[in-house]
GROMACS .gro file of C-alpha atoms in nm:
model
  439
    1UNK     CA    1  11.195  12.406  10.350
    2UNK     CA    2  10.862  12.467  10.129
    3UNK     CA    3  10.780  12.126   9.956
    4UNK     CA    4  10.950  12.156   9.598
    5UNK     CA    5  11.279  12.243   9.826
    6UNK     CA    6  11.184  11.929  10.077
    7UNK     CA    7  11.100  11.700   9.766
    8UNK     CA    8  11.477  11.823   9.594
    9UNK     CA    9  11.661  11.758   9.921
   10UNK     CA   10  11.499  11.358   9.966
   11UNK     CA   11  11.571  11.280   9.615
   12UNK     CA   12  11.939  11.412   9.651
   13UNK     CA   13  11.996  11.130   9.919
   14UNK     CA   14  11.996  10.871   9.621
   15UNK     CA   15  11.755  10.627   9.461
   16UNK     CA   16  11.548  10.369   9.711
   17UNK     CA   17  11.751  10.099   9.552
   18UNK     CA   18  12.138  10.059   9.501
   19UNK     CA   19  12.206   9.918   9.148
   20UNK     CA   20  12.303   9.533   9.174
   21UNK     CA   21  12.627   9.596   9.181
   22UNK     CA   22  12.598   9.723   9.480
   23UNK     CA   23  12.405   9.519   9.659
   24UNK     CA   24  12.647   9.355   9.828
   25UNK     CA   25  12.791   9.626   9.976
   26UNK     CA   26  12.459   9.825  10.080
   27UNK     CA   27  12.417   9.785  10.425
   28UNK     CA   28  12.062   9.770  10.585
   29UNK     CA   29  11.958   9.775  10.869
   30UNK     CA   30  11.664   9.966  11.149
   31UNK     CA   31  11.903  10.169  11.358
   32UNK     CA   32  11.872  10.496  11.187
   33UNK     CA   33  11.524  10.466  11.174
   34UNK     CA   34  11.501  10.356  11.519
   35UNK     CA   35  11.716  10.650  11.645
   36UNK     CA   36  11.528  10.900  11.433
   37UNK     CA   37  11.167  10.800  11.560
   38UNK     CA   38  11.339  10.756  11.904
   39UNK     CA   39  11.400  11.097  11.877
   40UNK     CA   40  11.049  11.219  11.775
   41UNK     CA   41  10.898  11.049  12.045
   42UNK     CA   42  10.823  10.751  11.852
   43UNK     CA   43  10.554  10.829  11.711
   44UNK     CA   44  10.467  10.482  11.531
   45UNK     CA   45  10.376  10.374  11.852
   46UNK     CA   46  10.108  10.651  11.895
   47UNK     CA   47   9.828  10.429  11.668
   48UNK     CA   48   9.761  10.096  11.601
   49UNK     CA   49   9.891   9.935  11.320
   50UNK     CA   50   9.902   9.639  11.049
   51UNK     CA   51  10.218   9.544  10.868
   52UNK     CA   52  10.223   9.422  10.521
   53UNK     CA   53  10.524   9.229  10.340
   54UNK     CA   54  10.516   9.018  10.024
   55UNK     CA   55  10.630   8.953   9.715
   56UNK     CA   56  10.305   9.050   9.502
   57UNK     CA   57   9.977   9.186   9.640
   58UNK     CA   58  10.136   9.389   9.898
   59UNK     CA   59  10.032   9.733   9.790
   60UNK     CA   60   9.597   9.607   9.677
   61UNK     CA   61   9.598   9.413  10.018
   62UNK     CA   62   9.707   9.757  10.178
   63UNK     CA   63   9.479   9.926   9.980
   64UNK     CA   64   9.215   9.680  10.086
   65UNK     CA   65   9.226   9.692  10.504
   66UNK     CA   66   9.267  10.034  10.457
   67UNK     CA   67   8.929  10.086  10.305
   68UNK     CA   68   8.775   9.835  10.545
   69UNK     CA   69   8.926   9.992  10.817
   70UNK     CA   70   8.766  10.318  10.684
   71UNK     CA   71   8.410  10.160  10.614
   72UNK     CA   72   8.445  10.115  10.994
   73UNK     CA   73   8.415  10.449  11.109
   74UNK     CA   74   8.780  10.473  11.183
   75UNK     CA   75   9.047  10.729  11.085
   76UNK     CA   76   9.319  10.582  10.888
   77UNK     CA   77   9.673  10.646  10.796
   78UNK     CA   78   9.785  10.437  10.470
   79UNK     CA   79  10.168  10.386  10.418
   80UNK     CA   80  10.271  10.272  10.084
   81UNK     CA   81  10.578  10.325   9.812
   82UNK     CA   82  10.654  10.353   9.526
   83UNK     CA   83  10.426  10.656   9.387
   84UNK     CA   84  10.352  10.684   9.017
   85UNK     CA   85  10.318  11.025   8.997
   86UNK     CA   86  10.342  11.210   9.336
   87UNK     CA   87  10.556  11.122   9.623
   88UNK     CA   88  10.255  11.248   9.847
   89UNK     CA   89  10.089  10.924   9.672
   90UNK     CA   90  10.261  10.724   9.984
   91UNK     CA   91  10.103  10.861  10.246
   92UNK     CA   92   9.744  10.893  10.311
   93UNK     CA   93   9.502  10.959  10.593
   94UNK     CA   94   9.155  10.853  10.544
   95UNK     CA   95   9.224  10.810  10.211
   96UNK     CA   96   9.358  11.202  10.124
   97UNK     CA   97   9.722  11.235  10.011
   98UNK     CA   98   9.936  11.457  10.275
   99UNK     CA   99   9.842  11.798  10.156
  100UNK     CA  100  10.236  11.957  10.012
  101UNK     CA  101  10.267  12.182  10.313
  102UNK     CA  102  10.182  11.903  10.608
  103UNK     CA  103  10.455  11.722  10.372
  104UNK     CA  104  10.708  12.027  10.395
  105UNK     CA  105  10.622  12.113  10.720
  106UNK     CA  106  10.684  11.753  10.856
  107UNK     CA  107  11.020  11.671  10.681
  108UNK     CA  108  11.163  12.016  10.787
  109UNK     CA  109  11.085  11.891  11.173
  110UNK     CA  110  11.253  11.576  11.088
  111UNK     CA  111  11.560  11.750  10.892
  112UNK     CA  112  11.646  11.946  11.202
  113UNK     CA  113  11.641  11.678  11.435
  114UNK     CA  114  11.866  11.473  11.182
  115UNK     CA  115  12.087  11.784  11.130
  116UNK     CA  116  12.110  11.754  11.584
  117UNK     CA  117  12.135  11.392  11.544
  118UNK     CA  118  12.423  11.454  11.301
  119UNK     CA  119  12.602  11.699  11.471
  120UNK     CA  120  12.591  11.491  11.811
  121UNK     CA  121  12.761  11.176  11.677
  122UNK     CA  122  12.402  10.974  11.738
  123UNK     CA  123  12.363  10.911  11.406
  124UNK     CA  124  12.699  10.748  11.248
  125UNK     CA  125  12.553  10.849  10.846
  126UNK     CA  126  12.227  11.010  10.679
  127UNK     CA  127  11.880  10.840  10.703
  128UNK     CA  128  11.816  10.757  10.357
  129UNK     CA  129  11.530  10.846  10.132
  130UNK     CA  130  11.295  10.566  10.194
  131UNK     CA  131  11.428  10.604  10.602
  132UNK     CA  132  11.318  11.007  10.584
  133UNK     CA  133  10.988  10.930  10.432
  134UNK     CA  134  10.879  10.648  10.633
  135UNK     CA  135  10.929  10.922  10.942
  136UNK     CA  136  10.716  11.139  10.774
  137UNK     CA  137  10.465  10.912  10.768
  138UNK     CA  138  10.548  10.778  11.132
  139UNK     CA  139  10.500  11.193  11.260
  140UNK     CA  140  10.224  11.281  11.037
  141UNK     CA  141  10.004  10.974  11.086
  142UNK     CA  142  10.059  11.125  11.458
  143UNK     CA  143  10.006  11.473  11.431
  144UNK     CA  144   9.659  11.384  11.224
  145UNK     CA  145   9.544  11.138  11.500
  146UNK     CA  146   9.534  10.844  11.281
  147UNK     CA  147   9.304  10.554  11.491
  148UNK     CA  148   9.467  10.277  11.272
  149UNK     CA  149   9.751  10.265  11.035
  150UNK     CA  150   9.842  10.038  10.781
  151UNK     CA  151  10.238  10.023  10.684
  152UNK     CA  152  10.330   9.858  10.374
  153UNK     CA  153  10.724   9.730  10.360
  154UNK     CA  154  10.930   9.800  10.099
  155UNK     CA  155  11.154   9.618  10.035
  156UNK     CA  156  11.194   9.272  10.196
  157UNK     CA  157  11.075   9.295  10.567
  158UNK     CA  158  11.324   9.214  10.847
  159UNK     CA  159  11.534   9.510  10.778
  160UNK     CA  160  11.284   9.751  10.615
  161UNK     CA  161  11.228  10.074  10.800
  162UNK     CA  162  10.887  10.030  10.851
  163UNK     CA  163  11.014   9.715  11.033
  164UNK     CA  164  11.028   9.934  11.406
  165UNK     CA  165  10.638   9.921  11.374
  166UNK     CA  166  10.470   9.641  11.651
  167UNK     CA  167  10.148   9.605  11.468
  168UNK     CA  168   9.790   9.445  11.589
  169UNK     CA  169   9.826   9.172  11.308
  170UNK     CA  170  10.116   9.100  11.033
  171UNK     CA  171  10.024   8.970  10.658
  172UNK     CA  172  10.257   8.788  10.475
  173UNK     CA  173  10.089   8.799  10.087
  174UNK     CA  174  10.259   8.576   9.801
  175UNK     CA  175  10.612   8.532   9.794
  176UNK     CA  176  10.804   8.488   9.491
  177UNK     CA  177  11.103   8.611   9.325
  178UNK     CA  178  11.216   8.965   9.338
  179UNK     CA  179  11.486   9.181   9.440
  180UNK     CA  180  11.735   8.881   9.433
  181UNK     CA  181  12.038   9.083   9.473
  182UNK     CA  182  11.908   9.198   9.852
  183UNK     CA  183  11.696   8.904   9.928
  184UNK     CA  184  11.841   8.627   9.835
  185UNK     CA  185  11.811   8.398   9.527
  186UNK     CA  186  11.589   8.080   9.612
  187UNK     CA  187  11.227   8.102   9.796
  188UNK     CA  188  11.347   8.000  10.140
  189UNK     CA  189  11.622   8.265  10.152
  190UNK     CA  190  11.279   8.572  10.016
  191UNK     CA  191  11.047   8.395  10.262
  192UNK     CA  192  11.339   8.442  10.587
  193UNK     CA  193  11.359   8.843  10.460
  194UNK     CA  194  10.958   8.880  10.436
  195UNK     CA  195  10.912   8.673  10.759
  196UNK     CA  196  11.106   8.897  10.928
  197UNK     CA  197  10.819   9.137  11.060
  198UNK     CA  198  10.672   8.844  11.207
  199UNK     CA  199  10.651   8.980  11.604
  200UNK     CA  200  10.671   8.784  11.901
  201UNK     CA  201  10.242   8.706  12.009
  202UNK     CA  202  10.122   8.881  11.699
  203UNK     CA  203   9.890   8.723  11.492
  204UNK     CA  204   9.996   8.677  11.121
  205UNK     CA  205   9.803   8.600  10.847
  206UNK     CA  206   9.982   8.433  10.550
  207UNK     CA  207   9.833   8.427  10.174
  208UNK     CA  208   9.828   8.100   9.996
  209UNK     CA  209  10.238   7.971   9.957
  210UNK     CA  210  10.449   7.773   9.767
  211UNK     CA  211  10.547   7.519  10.026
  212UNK     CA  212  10.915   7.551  10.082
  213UNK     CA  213  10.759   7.974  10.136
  214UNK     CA  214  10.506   7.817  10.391
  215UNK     CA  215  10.749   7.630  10.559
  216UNK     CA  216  10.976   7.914  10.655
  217UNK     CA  217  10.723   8.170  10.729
  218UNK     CA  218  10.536   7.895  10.980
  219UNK     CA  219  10.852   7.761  11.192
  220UNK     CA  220  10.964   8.162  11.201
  221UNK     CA  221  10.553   8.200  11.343
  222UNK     CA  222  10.606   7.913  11.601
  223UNK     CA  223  10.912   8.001  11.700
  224UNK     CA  224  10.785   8.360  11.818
  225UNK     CA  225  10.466   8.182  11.937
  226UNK     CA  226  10.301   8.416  11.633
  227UNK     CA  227   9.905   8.284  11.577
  228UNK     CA  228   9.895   8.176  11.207
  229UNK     CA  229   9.545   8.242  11.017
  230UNK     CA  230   9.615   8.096  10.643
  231UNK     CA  231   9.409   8.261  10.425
  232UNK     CA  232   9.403   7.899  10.230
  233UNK     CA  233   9.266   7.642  10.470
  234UNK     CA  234   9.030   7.991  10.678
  235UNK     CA  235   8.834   8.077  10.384
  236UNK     CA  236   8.651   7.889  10.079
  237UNK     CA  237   8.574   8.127   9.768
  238UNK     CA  238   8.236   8.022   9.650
  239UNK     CA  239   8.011   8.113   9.361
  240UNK     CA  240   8.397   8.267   9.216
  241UNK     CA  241   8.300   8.436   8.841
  242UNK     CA  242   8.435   8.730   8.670
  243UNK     CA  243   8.215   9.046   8.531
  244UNK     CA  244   8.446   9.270   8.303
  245UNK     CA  245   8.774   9.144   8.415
  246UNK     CA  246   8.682   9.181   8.770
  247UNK     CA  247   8.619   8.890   9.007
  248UNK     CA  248   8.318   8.826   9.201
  249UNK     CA  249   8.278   8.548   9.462
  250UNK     CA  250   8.167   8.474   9.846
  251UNK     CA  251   8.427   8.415  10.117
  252UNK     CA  252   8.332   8.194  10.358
  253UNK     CA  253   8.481   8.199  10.705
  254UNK     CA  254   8.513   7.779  10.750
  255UNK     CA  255   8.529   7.853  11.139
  256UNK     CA  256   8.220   8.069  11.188
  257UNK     CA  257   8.019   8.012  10.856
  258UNK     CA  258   8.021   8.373  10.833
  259UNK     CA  259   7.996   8.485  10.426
  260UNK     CA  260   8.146   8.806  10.268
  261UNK     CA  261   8.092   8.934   9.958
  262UNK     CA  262   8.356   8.971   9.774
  263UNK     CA  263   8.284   9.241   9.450
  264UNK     CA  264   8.658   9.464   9.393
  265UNK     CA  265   8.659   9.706   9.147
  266UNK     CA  266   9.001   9.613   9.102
  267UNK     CA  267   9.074   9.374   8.760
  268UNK     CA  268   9.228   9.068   8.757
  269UNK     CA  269   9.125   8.724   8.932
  270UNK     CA  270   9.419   8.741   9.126
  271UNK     CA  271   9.244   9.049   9.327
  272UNK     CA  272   9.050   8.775   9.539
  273UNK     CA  273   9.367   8.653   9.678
  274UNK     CA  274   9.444   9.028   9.796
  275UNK     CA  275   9.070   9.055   9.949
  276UNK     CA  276   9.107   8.782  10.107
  277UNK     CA  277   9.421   8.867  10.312
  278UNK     CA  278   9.235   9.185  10.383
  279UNK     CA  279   8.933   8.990  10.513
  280UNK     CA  280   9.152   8.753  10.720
  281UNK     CA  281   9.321   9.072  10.871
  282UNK     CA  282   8.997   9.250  10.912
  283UNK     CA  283   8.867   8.927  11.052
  284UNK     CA  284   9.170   8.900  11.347
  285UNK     CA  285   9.126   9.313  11.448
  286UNK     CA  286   8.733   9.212  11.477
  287UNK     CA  287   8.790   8.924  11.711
  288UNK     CA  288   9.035   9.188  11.907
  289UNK     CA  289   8.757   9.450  11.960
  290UNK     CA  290   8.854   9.630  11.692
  291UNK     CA  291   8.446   9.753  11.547
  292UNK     CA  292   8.498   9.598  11.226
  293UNK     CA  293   8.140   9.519  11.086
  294UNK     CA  294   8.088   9.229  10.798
  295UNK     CA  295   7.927   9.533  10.567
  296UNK     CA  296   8.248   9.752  10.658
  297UNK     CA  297   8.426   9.412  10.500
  298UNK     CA  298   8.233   9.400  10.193
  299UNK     CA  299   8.185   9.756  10.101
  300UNK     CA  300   8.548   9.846  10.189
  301UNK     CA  301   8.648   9.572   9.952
  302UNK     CA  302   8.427   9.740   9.718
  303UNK     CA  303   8.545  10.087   9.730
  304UNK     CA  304   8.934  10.018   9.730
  305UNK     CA  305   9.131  10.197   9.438
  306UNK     CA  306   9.484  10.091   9.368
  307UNK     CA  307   9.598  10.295   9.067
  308UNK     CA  308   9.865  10.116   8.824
  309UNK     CA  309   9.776   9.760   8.839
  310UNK     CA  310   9.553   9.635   8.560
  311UNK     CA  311   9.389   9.971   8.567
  312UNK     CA  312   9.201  10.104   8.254
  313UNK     CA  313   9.273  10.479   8.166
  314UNK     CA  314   9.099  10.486   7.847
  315UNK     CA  315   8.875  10.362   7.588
  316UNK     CA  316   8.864  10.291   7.222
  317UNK     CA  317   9.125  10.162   7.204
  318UNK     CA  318   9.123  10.030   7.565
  319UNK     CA  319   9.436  10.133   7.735
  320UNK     CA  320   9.576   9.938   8.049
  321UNK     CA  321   9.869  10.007   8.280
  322UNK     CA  322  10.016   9.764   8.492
  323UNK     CA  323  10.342   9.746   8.660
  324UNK     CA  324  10.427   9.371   8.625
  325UNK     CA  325  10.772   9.413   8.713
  326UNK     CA  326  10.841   9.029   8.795
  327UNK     CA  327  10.755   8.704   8.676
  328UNK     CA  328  10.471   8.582   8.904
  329UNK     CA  329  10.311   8.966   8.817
  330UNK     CA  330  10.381   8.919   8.483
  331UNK     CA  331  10.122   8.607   8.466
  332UNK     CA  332   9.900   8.753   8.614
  333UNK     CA  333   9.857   9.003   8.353
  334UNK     CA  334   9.881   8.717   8.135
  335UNK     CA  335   9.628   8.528   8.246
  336UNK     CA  336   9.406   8.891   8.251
  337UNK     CA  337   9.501   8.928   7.897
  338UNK     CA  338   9.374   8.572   7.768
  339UNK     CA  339   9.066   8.588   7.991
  340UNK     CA  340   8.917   8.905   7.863
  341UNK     CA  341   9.113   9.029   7.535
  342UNK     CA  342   9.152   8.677   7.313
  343UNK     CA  343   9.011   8.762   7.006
  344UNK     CA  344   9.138   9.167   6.989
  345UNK     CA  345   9.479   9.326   6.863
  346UNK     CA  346   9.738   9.424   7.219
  347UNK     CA  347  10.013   9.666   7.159
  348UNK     CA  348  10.213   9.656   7.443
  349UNK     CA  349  10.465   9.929   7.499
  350UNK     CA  350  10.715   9.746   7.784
  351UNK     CA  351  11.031   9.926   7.980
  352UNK     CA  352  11.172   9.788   8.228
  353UNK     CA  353  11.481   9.813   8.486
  354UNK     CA  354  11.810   9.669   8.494
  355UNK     CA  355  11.734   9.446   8.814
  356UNK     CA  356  11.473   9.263   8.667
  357UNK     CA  357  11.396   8.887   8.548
  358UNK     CA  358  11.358   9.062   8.135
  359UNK     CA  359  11.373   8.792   8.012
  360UNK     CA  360  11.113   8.551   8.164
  361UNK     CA  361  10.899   8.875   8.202
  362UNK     CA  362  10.882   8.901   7.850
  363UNK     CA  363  10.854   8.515   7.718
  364UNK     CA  364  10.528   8.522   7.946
  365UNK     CA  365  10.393   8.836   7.843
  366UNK     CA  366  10.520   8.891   7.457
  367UNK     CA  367  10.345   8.596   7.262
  368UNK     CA  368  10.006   8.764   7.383
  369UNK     CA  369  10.095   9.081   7.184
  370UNK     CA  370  10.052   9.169   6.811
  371UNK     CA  371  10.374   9.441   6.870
  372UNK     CA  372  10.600   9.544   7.131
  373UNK     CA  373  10.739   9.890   7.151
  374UNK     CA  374  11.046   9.902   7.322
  375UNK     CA  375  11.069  10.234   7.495
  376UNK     CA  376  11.253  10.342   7.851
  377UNK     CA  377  11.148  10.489   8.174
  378UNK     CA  378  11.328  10.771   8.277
  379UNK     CA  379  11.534  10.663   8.545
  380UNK     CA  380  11.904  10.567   8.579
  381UNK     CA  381  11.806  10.240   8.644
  382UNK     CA  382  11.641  10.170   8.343
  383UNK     CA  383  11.756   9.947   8.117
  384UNK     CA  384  11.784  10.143   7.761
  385UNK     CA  385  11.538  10.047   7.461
  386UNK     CA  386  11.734   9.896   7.249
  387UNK     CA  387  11.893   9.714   7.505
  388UNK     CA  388  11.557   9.528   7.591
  389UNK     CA  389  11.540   9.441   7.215
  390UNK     CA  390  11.830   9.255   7.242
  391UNK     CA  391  11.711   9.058   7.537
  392UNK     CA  392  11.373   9.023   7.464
  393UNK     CA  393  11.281   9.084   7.123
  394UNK     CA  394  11.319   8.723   7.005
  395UNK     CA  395  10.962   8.669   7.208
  396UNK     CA  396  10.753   8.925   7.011
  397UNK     CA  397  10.601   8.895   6.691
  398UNK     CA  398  10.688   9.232   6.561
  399UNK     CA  399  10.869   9.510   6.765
  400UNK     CA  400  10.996   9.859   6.745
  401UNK     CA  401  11.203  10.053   6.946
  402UNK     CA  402  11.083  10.421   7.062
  403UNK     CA  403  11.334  10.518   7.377
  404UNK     CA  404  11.152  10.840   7.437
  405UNK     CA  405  10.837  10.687   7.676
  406UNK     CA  406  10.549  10.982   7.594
  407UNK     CA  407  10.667  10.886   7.185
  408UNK     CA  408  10.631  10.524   7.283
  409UNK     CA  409  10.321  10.565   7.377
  410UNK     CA  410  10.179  10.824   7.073
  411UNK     CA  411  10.305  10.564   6.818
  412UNK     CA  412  10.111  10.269   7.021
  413UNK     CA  413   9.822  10.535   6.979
  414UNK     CA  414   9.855  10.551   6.604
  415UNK     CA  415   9.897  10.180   6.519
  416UNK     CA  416   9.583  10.163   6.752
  417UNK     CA  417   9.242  10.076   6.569
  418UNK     CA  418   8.927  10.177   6.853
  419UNK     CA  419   8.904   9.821   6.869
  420UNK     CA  420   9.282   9.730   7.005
  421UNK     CA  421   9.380   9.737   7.332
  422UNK     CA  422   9.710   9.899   7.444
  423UNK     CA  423   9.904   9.759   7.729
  424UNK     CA  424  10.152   9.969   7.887
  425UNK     CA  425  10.387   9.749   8.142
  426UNK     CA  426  10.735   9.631   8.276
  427UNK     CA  427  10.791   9.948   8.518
  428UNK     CA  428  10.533  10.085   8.760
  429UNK     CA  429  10.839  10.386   8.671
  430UNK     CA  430  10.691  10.365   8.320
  431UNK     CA  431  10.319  10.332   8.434
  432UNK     CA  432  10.361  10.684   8.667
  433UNK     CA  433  10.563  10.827   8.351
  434UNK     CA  434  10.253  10.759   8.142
  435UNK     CA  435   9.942  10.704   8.329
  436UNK     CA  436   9.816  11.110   8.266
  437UNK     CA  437   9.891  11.067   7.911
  438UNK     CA  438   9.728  10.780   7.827
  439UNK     CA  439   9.382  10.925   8.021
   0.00000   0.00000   0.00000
């Protein structure tokens, strides 16, 4: 299959998610994906690796150790999901999306060896989309002779495909709600799923917690006699300020005195939290033998890009896309928004899907806005424009409804004044749907 052919085929295996009502009868679990890399040789096993699950901060922690692992001299293999634009977006070596023939030429290897699978009664039903792609990335990350990988879950952790993985060192970031319908509907119940790539011996490191979080994610750590670093009681963030929406501070290591500094070009204060799992996992390959230097730290911090949260795509009027899909997510944008905008005009235009907390979303984000535009990414599980307005237009000043999402955002355009600043969130769906319009 050439790519457009192997990109038609994975999307025709269904959506990554089952809609909520049928959650309960989706089953999950690793042995397709075990089978299928069995049957490639397993080729996650070729490479060392990190595993990343969370709630929030997943995807910039990722981003993060990659780069540091980079800055090190290493070759790396970065596995995340969603994509906004691309689905070559979700897998990367050394930084460089998997070219569209590697991506052909890799998923046609693994199509025939499901198609054998198949036919020999060793696999009982299809690998599904997110199954396929994580054994792309497995067998390219291979082929390319990645020295280090970094494997972001997701969805959950104890049954997500990348879950076959035996990494050098887990990280748990912030756990909050999300995904209720698979994960569970209180804290303990999210923080069982994520703890679930916790391996037997293998350090984790776990972001700061709510404590009933903590709780579960430490007695799952003891019981697999797991060393915990928390990020919380490790490191002290000195000297913290922010410089155009972008936090600056200096880590310091309370064991060694070591100090790192920490200067993202990511927005949003909440980006330290995310650097500092990535220190904390840099910190625990170092202490391995892994050659992870302290400038590797600070200038792979400083290099990381993670397109879609609280990035800027334009000026005058600012535009910013974000893909604060649930509540905690949604403050943090919040809290972005007061910091830096508090005297200037926000349109936001705001989709979102059918599965998420609309509601609370928008009675965090709305009262920040002069105008909401209602619009709809296009997706099945989107919830429809006027829909939203139902739910949520009770928290916004002034709205108006624009289902088609490129109209959306031309009208935000034109109601714009150089001054304003245009927020475009809800849907990292709607983000990818707009982010090469609104540049």
């Amino acid at each position: 299959m050439n790519f457009p052919e192997s990109v038609r085929y994975l999307l025709s295996l269904g959506r990554e998610l089952a809609a909520p009502t049928q959650a309960a009868t989706a089953k999950f679990n690793l042995e397709n994906i075990s089978i299928l890399a069995g049957s490639l040789g397993q080729p996650e096993k070729k490479y060392p690796s990190v595993h990343i699950a969370g709630t929030n901060g997943k995807g910039s922690t990722a981003a993060f150790l990659e780069s540091i692992l980079r800055h090190a001299g290493l070759r790396t293999g970065l596995y995340t999901s969603p994509h906004l634009e691309r689905i070559n977006e979700r897998i990367r070596v050394n930084g460089e999306e998997i070219p569209d023939d590697a991506f052909a030429a890799v998923f046609s290897q693994i199509h025939s060896t499901i198609e054998e699978l198949l036919a020999a009664g060793t696999l009982r039903a299809h690998p599904t989309f997110f199954e396929c792609v994580t054994a792309i990335a497995f067998e390219y990350f291979a082929e390319a002779d990645v020295e280090f990988a970094v494997f972001e879950t997701g969805l959950g952790g104890r049954l997500d495909s990348t879950n076959i993985v035996t990494p050098q060192v887990s990280v748990i970031t912030r756990i909050d709600f999300d995904h209720e319908n698979f994960l569970g509907h209180s804290l303990p119940e999210i923080a069982a799923e994520k703890a679930g790539i916790i391996k037997r011996g293998v350090p984790v490191v776990l972001a700061e917690q709510r404590e009933e979080a903590r709780q579960v994610l430490l007695t799952r750590a003891h019981q697999l006699d797991a060393p915990v670093m928390q990020t919380a009681t490790a490191f002290a963030a000195d000297s913290q300020q922010m410089e155009d929406g972008r936090v600056r501070a200096v880590a310091r290591e309370i064991s060694s005195g070591a100090q790192f500094k920490i200067a993202p070009q990511l927005a949003g204060h909440f980006q330290l939290q995310n650097a500092l799992n990535a220190l904390a996992a840099a910190r625990v390959l170092a202490s391995t033998g892994v050659p992870i230097t302290d400038s590797a730290i600070e200038n792979g911090i400083a290099a990381a890009v993670w397109p879609g949260r609280i990035e800027k795509v334009h000026a005058s009027p600012d535009i910013y896309l974000d893909g604060a899909h649930n509540p905690s997510a949604a403050r943090e944008l919040a809290t972005f928004l007061q910091e830096n905008f508090p005297n200037r005009k926000i349109i936001m235009v705001f989709g979102a899907l059918r599965d998420k907390a609309v509601d609370e979303i928008a009675g965090i984000l709305f009262p920040l806005a002069a105008e909401v535009i209602f619009t709809e990414p296009h997706t099945s599980r989107s919830i429809s424009a006027s829909q939203l307005a139902e739910i949520a237009g009770h928290h916004a000043a002034h709205f108006t409804i624009v289902p088609d999402s490129a109209q959306a955002l031309a009208a935000a355009m034109a109601r714009a004044a150089p001054s304003d600043v245009i927020c475009i969130t809800g849907s990292l769906y709607l983000v990818g749907e707009l982010r090469c319009r609104a540049t």
